[in-house]
DNA sequence: GGTGAAACTTGGGACAG
DNA sequence: CTGTCCCAAGTTTCACC
């Protein structure tokens, strides 16, 4: 299983840094139960291995003026690989599109978008998304309210799994 | 407009910490063009005001053994406020559900879920999600591949807006 | 907003199990 | 290849202007 080559200390480090990415190394070392230098070496190794892809401040989008969050389900006319990647490339270039995932089923992509207000989202929709070549259908759903938005991964599930498979 | 009470230095701080949340305060101060102590004061103020909600390491879910990512569209039988919040409360308790957003339109909620593999997602689906009271319909879509997953907010859009409205 | 100084943290080197 | 101990350089964070 993936993740099994990490020892319990590495997993604890990842869990702690996922919960608080600005913790100092000495605090982190204390929490995972080793001294600071090996702890820092482990963090660097995890970063270099790509297990830690980065650190980000979690900014309040609404307070900053992004009042609108929208999910858009996009269907393409052609699902040839070159057309799929062309659409993905477009999504990467649009700043209002924060996430783009290719899905199975009737819809090809789901996009998570933010915008300062409804009208700027509408102008993105009609002016950019709906006019890109090969886009056959777009269904949008406004987020009325957010109930949960946890970044990352549930480490407790991982630990439980490793336990029962041991 | 919200976000307007922040001066350009505050916005730069937020943008920098969103891009690299582990940057040292002196590096941050250098980038935003002030000295370290006032920079730290601003960061603390932004944290206390809730504009910075936290800092998180971005961990590679796949490498850690969470191979499966699924979007679930959930419709409820009753949309009374107490039933909506009861469902939200359930979602908060499920570790596999990372995000839960209430939507407008035909579907009531969209859930973003992760799981170690398809079978553990299926057992969550049949054993928990589909059996919770008031859940009328669930449509799931597997993520085939991720094309973009940027955390946070597009600060360049914000700056452009503030510029034209000035 | 800046300065200086004390306390703390980082991250390297030497070394033990 | 782990870990611990120690130390210099750099960072945080205070009081004060």
Short mmCIF file of C-alpha atoms (C1' of nucleotides) in Angstrom, two decimals:
data_model
loop_
_atom_site.label_atom_id
_atom_site.label_comp_id
_atom_site.label_asym_id
_atom_site.label_seq_id
_atom_site.Cartn_x
_atom_site.Cartn_y
_atom_site.Cartn_z
CA UNK A 1 0.00 0.00 0.00
CA UNK A 2 1.17 3.55 -0.67
CA UNK A 3 2.03 5.50 2.45
CA UNK A 4 3.28 2.38 4.17
CA UNK A 5 6.92 3.25 3.60
CA UNK A 6 6.39 6.20 5.91
CA UNK A 7 6.95 5.40 9.53
CA UNK A 8 4.56 6.58 12.25
CA UNK A 9 6.71 9.63 12.97
CA UNK A 10 6.58 10.75 9.34
CA UNK A 11 2.82 10.37 9.31
CA UNK A 12 2.56 12.36 12.53
CA UNK A 13 4.72 15.09 10.99
CA UNK A 14 2.44 15.26 7.96
CA UNK A 15 -0.66 15.34 10.13
CA UNK A 16 0.72 18.10 12.33
CA UNK A 17 1.90 20.23 9.41
CA UNK A 18 -1.40 19.74 7.65
CA UNK A 19 -3.17 21.04 10.74
CA UNK A 20 -0.72 23.90 11.34
CA UNK A 21 1.75 24.60 8.57
CA UNK A 22 3.46 27.45 10.39
CA UNK A 23 4.45 25.50 13.47
CA UNK A 24 8.12 25.95 14.31
CA UNK A 25 10.36 22.97 13.88
CA UNK A 26 11.04 22.68 17.62
CA UNK A 27 7.32 22.63 18.38
CA UNK A 28 6.81 20.01 15.67
CA UNK A 29 9.69 17.94 17.05
CA UNK A 30 8.21 18.10 20.54
CA UNK A 31 4.83 16.92 19.26
CA UNK A 32 6.15 13.99 17.28
CA UNK A 33 8.49 12.99 20.08
CA UNK A 34 11.96 13.42 18.58
CA UNK A 35 14.55 16.21 18.79
CA UNK A 36 14.64 19.08 16.36
CA UNK A 37 17.48 18.21 13.92
CA UNK A 38 16.19 14.80 12.80
CA UNK A 39 12.71 16.26 12.67
CA UNK A 40 13.87 18.95 10.28
CA UNK A 41 15.69 16.34 8.17
CA UNK A 42 12.46 14.37 7.91
CA UNK A 43 10.47 17.43 6.89
CA UNK A 44 13.02 18.22 4.15
CA UNK A 45 12.89 14.63 2.94
CA UNK A 46 9.09 14.72 2.83
CA UNK A 47 9.23 18.00 0.91
CA UNK A 48 11.80 16.68 -1.56
CA UNK A 49 9.84 13.49 -2.08
CA UNK A 50 6.83 15.60 -3.04
CA UNK A 51 4.72 14.33 -0.16
CA UNK A 52 4.53 17.90 1.05
CA UNK A 53 3.67 19.90 -2.05
CA UNK A 54 3.68 23.29 -0.37
CA UNK A 55 2.41 25.45 2.47
CA UNK A 56 -0.45 27.88 2.13
CA UNK A 57 -2.18 30.43 4.30
CA UNK A 58 -5.90 29.77 4.29
CA UNK A 59 -7.39 33.15 3.42
CA UNK A 60 -11.04 34.07 3.97
CA UNK A 61 -12.32 34.51 0.42
CA UNK A 62 -15.56 36.24 1.41
CA UNK A 63 -13.84 38.78 3.62
CA UNK A 64 -11.49 39.56 0.78
CA UNK A 65 -14.34 40.33 -1.56
CA UNK A 66 -14.92 37.02 -3.31
CA UNK A 67 -18.58 36.68 -2.41
CA UNK A 68 -19.49 34.07 -4.98
CA UNK A 69 -18.46 30.45 -5.27
CA UNK A 70 -19.76 28.31 -8.12
CA UNK A 71 -19.45 24.72 -9.27
CA UNK A 72 -19.62 24.29 -13.04
CA UNK A 73 -20.18 20.94 -14.72
CA UNK A 74 -18.74 21.01 -18.19
CA UNK A 75 -19.42 18.63 -21.07
CA UNK A 76 -17.18 18.63 -24.13
CA UNK A 77 -18.20 17.79 -27.67
CA UNK A 78 -15.06 15.73 -28.29
CA UNK A 79 -13.34 13.66 -25.59
CA UNK A 80 -10.23 12.95 -27.61
CA UNK A 81 -7.18 13.20 -25.37
CA UNK A 82 -5.87 16.28 -27.17
CA UNK A 83 -9.21 18.03 -26.67
CA UNK A 84 -9.33 17.09 -23.02
CA UNK A 85 -5.86 18.47 -22.37
CA UNK A 86 -6.62 21.58 -24.40
CA UNK A 87 -9.57 22.28 -22.11
CA UNK A 88 -7.50 21.60 -18.99
CA UNK A 89 -4.89 24.02 -20.26
CA UNK A 90 -7.56 26.71 -20.62
CA UNK A 91 -8.74 26.10 -17.09
CA UNK A 92 -5.23 26.55 -15.74
CA UNK A 93 -5.10 29.95 -17.38
CA UNK A 94 -8.39 31.21 -15.91
CA UNK A 95 -7.80 32.73 -12.48
CA UNK A 96 -11.46 32.43 -11.43
CA UNK A 97 -11.25 28.66 -11.90
CA UNK A 98 -9.56 27.36 -8.77
CA UNK A 99 -10.06 23.64 -9.38
CA UNK A 100 -10.65 21.53 -12.44
CA UNK A 101 -11.21 17.79 -12.18
CA UNK A 102 -11.96 15.35 -14.95
CA UNK A 103 -14.86 13.07 -14.02
CA UNK A 104 -16.36 9.81 -15.17
CA UNK A 105 -20.04 9.71 -16.08
CA UNK A 106 -22.16 12.06 -18.13
CA UNK A 107 -20.24 15.21 -17.33
CA UNK A 108 -16.59 15.59 -18.36
CA UNK A 109 -15.25 18.17 -15.91
CA UNK A 110 -16.19 19.81 -12.67
CA UNK A 111 -14.84 23.29 -12.04
CA UNK A 112 -14.79 25.14 -8.75
CA UNK A 113 -14.84 28.87 -9.37
CA UNK A 114 -14.75 32.00 -7.24
CA UNK A 115 -15.75 35.51 -8.23
CA UNK A 116 -16.21 38.88 -6.56
CA UNK A 117 -19.92 38.91 -7.43
CA UNK A 118 -22.51 37.25 -9.59
CA UNK A 119 -22.10 39.60 -12.51
CA UNK A 120 -18.37 39.03 -12.81
CA UNK A 121 -19.00 35.31 -12.74
CA UNK A 122 -21.66 35.67 -15.43
CA UNK A 123 -19.27 37.59 -17.64
CA UNK A 124 -16.65 34.89 -17.18
CA UNK A 125 -19.26 32.27 -18.03
CA UNK A 126 -20.64 33.91 -21.14
CA UNK A 127 -17.45 35.60 -22.24
CA UNK A 128 -14.95 32.82 -21.66
CA UNK A 129 -16.20 29.41 -20.59
CA UNK A 130 -19.19 29.15 -22.95
CA UNK A 131 -17.24 30.50 -25.89
CA UNK A 132 -14.29 28.13 -25.70
CA UNK A 133 -14.13 25.67 -28.58
CA UNK A 134 -15.43 22.17 -27.91
CA UNK A 135 -17.46 23.14 -24.83
CA UNK A 136 -20.84 21.54 -25.44
CA UNK A 137 -22.69 22.11 -22.16
CA UNK A 138 -22.18 23.96 -18.88
CA UNK A 139 -24.38 23.60 -15.84
CA UNK A 140 -23.59 25.92 -12.95
CA UNK A 141 -24.58 25.69 -9.31
CA UNK A 142 -24.12 28.53 -6.90
CA UNK A 143 -22.85 27.75 -3.44
CA UNK A 144 -25.51 29.00 -1.04
CA UNK A 145 -23.42 28.34 2.01
CA UNK A 146 -20.41 26.30 2.94
CA UNK A 147 -20.84 23.65 5.62
CA UNK A 148 -17.40 22.06 5.64
CA UNK A 149 -14.15 22.85 3.90
CA UNK A 150 -11.28 20.87 5.38
CA UNK A 151 -8.06 20.94 3.43
CA UNK A 152 -6.00 17.80 3.04
CA UNK A 153 -6.55 14.29 4.04
CA UNK A 154 -8.03 12.43 7.05
CA UNK A 155 -5.02 10.99 8.84
CA UNK A 156 -7.15 9.15 11.36
CA UNK A 157 -8.59 7.04 8.52
CA UNK A 158 -5.08 6.27 7.34
CA UNK A 159 -3.91 5.22 10.80
CA UNK A 160 -6.95 3.01 11.31
CA UNK A 161 -6.27 1.29 7.99
CA UNK A 162 -2.61 0.68 8.73
CA UNK A 163 -3.57 -0.76 12.05
CA UNK A 164 -6.06 -3.32 10.77
CA UNK A 165 -3.82 -4.36 7.85
CA UNK A 166 -0.82 -5.00 10.13
CA UNK B 1 -16.55 46.61 -1.20
CA UNK B 2 -15.10 44.06 1.19
CA UNK B 3 -11.33 43.85 1.18
CA UNK B 4 -11.05 47.56 0.50
CA UNK B 5 -10.16 48.36 4.10
CA UNK B 6 -6.97 46.42 3.56
CA UNK B 7 -4.12 48.50 2.22
CA UNK B 8 -1.89 47.28 -0.60
CA UNK B 9 0.71 45.98 1.85
CA UNK B 10 -1.85 43.83 3.66
CA UNK B 11 -3.04 42.39 0.37
CA UNK B 12 0.54 41.66 -0.64
CA UNK B 13 1.10 39.90 2.69
CA UNK B 14 -1.97 37.74 2.14
CA UNK B 15 -0.93 36.93 -1.42
CA UNK B 16 2.59 35.97 -0.36
CA UNK B 17 1.46 33.83 2.56
CA UNK B 18 -1.13 32.15 0.39
CA UNK B 19 1.62 31.22 -2.07
CA UNK B 20 4.11 30.18 0.62
CA UNK B 21 2.76 29.89 4.11
CA UNK B 22 6.08 28.89 5.65
CA UNK B 23 8.00 31.94 4.53
CA UNK B 24 9.93 33.54 7.39
CA UNK B 25 8.74 36.88 8.60
CA UNK B 26 11.92 38.63 7.48
CA UNK B 27 11.55 37.24 3.96
CA UNK B 28 7.91 38.31 3.94
CA UNK B 29 8.85 41.78 5.17
CA UNK B 30 11.47 42.11 2.45
CA UNK B 31 8.95 41.14 -0.23
CA UNK B 32 6.26 43.54 0.88
CA UNK B 33 8.77 46.34 1.37
CA UNK B 34 8.61 47.07 5.10
CA UNK B 35 10.77 46.01 8.06
CA UNK B 36 10.11 42.86 10.03
CA UNK B 37 8.36 44.11 13.20
CA UNK B 38 5.51 46.02 11.53
CA UNK B 39 5.17 43.15 9.09
CA UNK B 40 4.68 40.68 11.94
CA UNK B 41 2.19 43.05 13.57
CA UNK B 42 0.18 43.09 10.35
CA UNK B 43 0.25 39.31 10.07
CA UNK B 44 -1.01 38.97 13.66
CA UNK B 45 -3.76 41.51 12.96
CA UNK B 46 -4.82 39.63 9.82
CA UNK B 47 -4.86 36.37 11.79
CA UNK B 48 -6.87 37.88 14.62
CA UNK B 49 -9.34 39.46 12.19
CA UNK B 50 -9.94 36.02 10.71
CA UNK B 51 -8.66 37.01 7.28
CA UNK B 52 -6.02 34.34 7.70
CA UNK B 53 -7.91 31.31 8.94
CA UNK B 54 -4.90 29.05 9.27
CA UNK B 55 -1.83 27.56 7.64
CA UNK B 56 -1.73 24.12 6.12
CA UNK B 57 0.84 21.88 4.52
CA UNK B 58 -0.46 20.67 1.18
CA UNK B 59 0.00 16.92 1.39
CA UNK B 60 -0.06 14.60 -1.64
CA UNK B 61 -3.19 12.53 -1.03
CA UNK B 62 -2.39 9.89 -3.67
CA UNK B 63 1.12 9.30 -2.35
CA UNK B 64 -0.32 8.87 1.11
CA UNK B 65 -2.67 6.16 -0.07
CA UNK B 66 -5.85 8.09 -0.83
CA UNK B 67 -6.19 6.93 -4.41
CA UNK B 68 -9.81 7.86 -4.88
CA UNK B 69 -11.49 11.23 -5.03
CA UNK B 70 -15.23 11.50 -5.57
CA UNK B 71 -17.80 14.24 -5.93
CA UNK B 72 -21.22 13.33 -4.56
CA UNK B 73 -24.37 15.31 -5.37
CA UNK B 74 -26.89 14.85 -2.62
CA UNK B 75 -30.60 15.60 -2.70
CA UNK B 76 -32.61 15.67 0.52
CA UNK B 77 -36.27 14.78 0.95
CA UNK B 78 -36.92 17.75 3.23
CA UNK B 79 -35.18 21.10 2.87
CA UNK B 80 -36.40 22.52 6.16
CA UNK B 81 -33.60 24.44 7.84
CA UNK B 82 -33.34 21.95 10.69
CA UNK B 83 -32.97 19.09 8.18
CA UNK B 84 -30.33 20.97 6.20
CA UNK B 85 -28.26 21.65 9.27
CA UNK B 86 -28.69 18.10 10.49
CA UNK B 87 -27.21 16.86 7.23
CA UNK B 88 -24.35 19.37 7.41
CA UNK B 89 -23.61 18.18 10.92
CA UNK B 90 -23.34 14.61 9.68
CA UNK B 91 -20.95 15.66 6.94
CA UNK B 92 -18.69 17.38 9.44
CA UNK B 93 -18.45 14.11 11.35
CA UNK B 94 -17.48 11.98 8.33
CA UNK B 95 -13.73 12.09 7.81
CA UNK B 96 -13.94 10.96 4.18
CA UNK B 97 -16.04 14.01 3.37
CA UNK B 98 -13.56 16.88 3.02
CA UNK B 99 -15.95 19.49 1.70
CA UNK B 100 -19.69 20.01 1.87
CA UNK B 101 -21.37 22.92 0.12
CA UNK B 102 -25.05 23.73 -0.07
CA UNK B 103 -26.08 24.52 -3.64
CA UNK B 104 -28.97 26.14 -5.44
CA UNK B 105 -30.75 24.21 -8.18
CA UNK B 106 -31.95 20.65 -8.33
CA UNK B 107 -29.26 19.21 -6.07
CA UNK B 108 -29.01 20.26 -2.43
CA UNK B 109 -25.39 19.54 -1.56
CA UNK B 110 -22.12 18.76 -3.24
CA UNK B 111 -19.60 16.72 -1.27
CA UNK B 112 -15.96 16.26 -2.09
CA UNK B 113 -14.75 12.95 -0.69
CA UNK B 114 -11.46 11.08 -0.56
CA UNK B 115 -10.91 7.40 0.13
CA UNK B 116 -8.05 4.91 0.08
CA UNK B 117 -9.73 2.89 -2.65
CA UNK B 118 -13.01 2.37 -4.43
CA UNK B 119 -14.26 -0.30 -2.08
CA UNK B 120 -13.82 1.82 1.01
CA UNK B 121 -15.66 4.64 -0.72
CA UNK B 122 -18.44 2.25 -1.67
CA UNK B 123 -18.80 1.08 1.90
CA UNK B 124 -18.99 4.69 3.07
CA UNK B 125 -21.61 5.35 0.40
CA UNK B 126 -23.84 2.37 1.11
CA UNK B 127 -23.13 2.11 4.81
CA UNK B 128 -23.29 5.78 5.80
CA UNK B 129 -24.31 8.33 3.21
CA UNK B 130 -27.20 6.42 1.63
CA UNK B 131 -28.55 5.28 4.97
CA UNK B 132 -28.74 8.68 6.65
CA UNK B 133 -32.28 9.89 7.24
CA UNK B 134 -33.67 12.39 4.77
CA UNK B 135 -31.15 11.59 2.01
CA UNK B 136 -33.30 11.15 -1.09
CA UNK B 137 -30.75 10.83 -3.88
CA UNK B 138 -26.99 10.58 -4.30
CA UNK B 139 -25.16 10.78 -7.60
CA UNK B 140 -21.44 10.15 -7.45
CA UNK B 141 -18.72 11.03 -9.95
CA UNK B 142 -15.23 9.64 -9.71
CA UNK B 143 -12.35 11.98 -10.39
CA UNK B 144 -10.43 10.45 -13.29
CA UNK B 145 -7.62 12.93 -13.04
CA UNK B 146 -7.01 16.33 -11.53
CA UNK B 147 -6.11 19.15 -13.90
CA UNK B 148 -5.92 22.09 -11.51
CA UNK B 149 -6.17 22.42 -7.75
CA UNK B 150 -5.11 25.86 -6.60
CA UNK B 151 -5.88 26.71 -3.02
CA UNK B 152 -7.16 30.13 -2.10
CA UNK B 153 -8.10 33.11 -4.10
CA UNK B 154 -6.81 34.90 -7.22
CA UNK B 155 -5.19 38.06 -5.91
CA UNK B 156 -4.50 39.39 -9.37
CA UNK B 157 -8.26 39.54 -10.02
CA UNK B 158 -8.70 41.46 -6.77
CA UNK B 159 -5.97 43.97 -7.60
CA UNK B 160 -7.37 44.52 -11.10
CA UNK B 161 -10.80 45.21 -9.61
CA UNK B 162 -9.52 47.65 -7.04
CA UNK B 163 -7.64 49.45 -9.74
CA UNK B 164 -10.58 50.00 -12.08
CA UNK B 165 -12.94 50.98 -9.26
CA UNK B 166 -10.55 53.63 -7.89
"C1'" DG C 1 6.05 53.05 10.19
"C1'" DG C 2 11.44 52.14 12.08
"C1'" DT C 3 15.44 50.66 15.60
"C1'" DG C 4 17.91 47.94 18.69
"C1'" DA C 5 18.36 44.07 21.80
"C1'" DA C 6 17.11 39.80 24.17
"C1'" DA C 7 15.18 35.23 23.59
"C1'" DC C 8 14.35 31.81 20.62
"C1'" DT C 9 14.73 28.96 16.35
"C1'" DT C 10 17.18 27.05 12.59
"C1'" DG C 11 20.23 24.08 10.63
"C1'" DG C 12 25.04 22.46 10.47
"C1'" DG C 13 28.88 19.44 12.52
"C1'" DA C 14 30.61 15.95 15.58
"C1'" DC C 15 29.46 11.80 17.54
"C1'" DA C 16 26.88 7.58 19.81
"C1'" DG C 17 23.76 3.42 19.27
"C1'" DC D 1 20.84 5.15 9.09
"C1'" DT D 2 18.73 6.43 13.19
"C1'" DG D 3 19.02 9.49 17.01
"C1'" DT D 4 21.29 13.26 20.64
"C1'" DC D 5 24.09 17.25 22.00
"C1'" DC D 6 26.04 21.57 21.00
"C1'" DC D 7 26.84 26.03 18.65
"C1'" DA D 8 26.91 29.90 15.32
"C1'" DA D 9 23.90 32.45 12.29
"C1'" DG D 10 19.53 34.00 11.54
"C1'" DT D 11 14.69 34.96 13.18
"C1'" DT D 12 11.12 36.46 16.17
"C1'" DT D 13 9.27 39.68 19.08
"C1'" DC D 14 9.76 42.82 22.76
"C1'" DA D 15 10.07 47.97 24.42
"C1'" DC D 16 10.70 52.38 22.64
"C1'" DC D 17 10.84 56.24 19.20
#
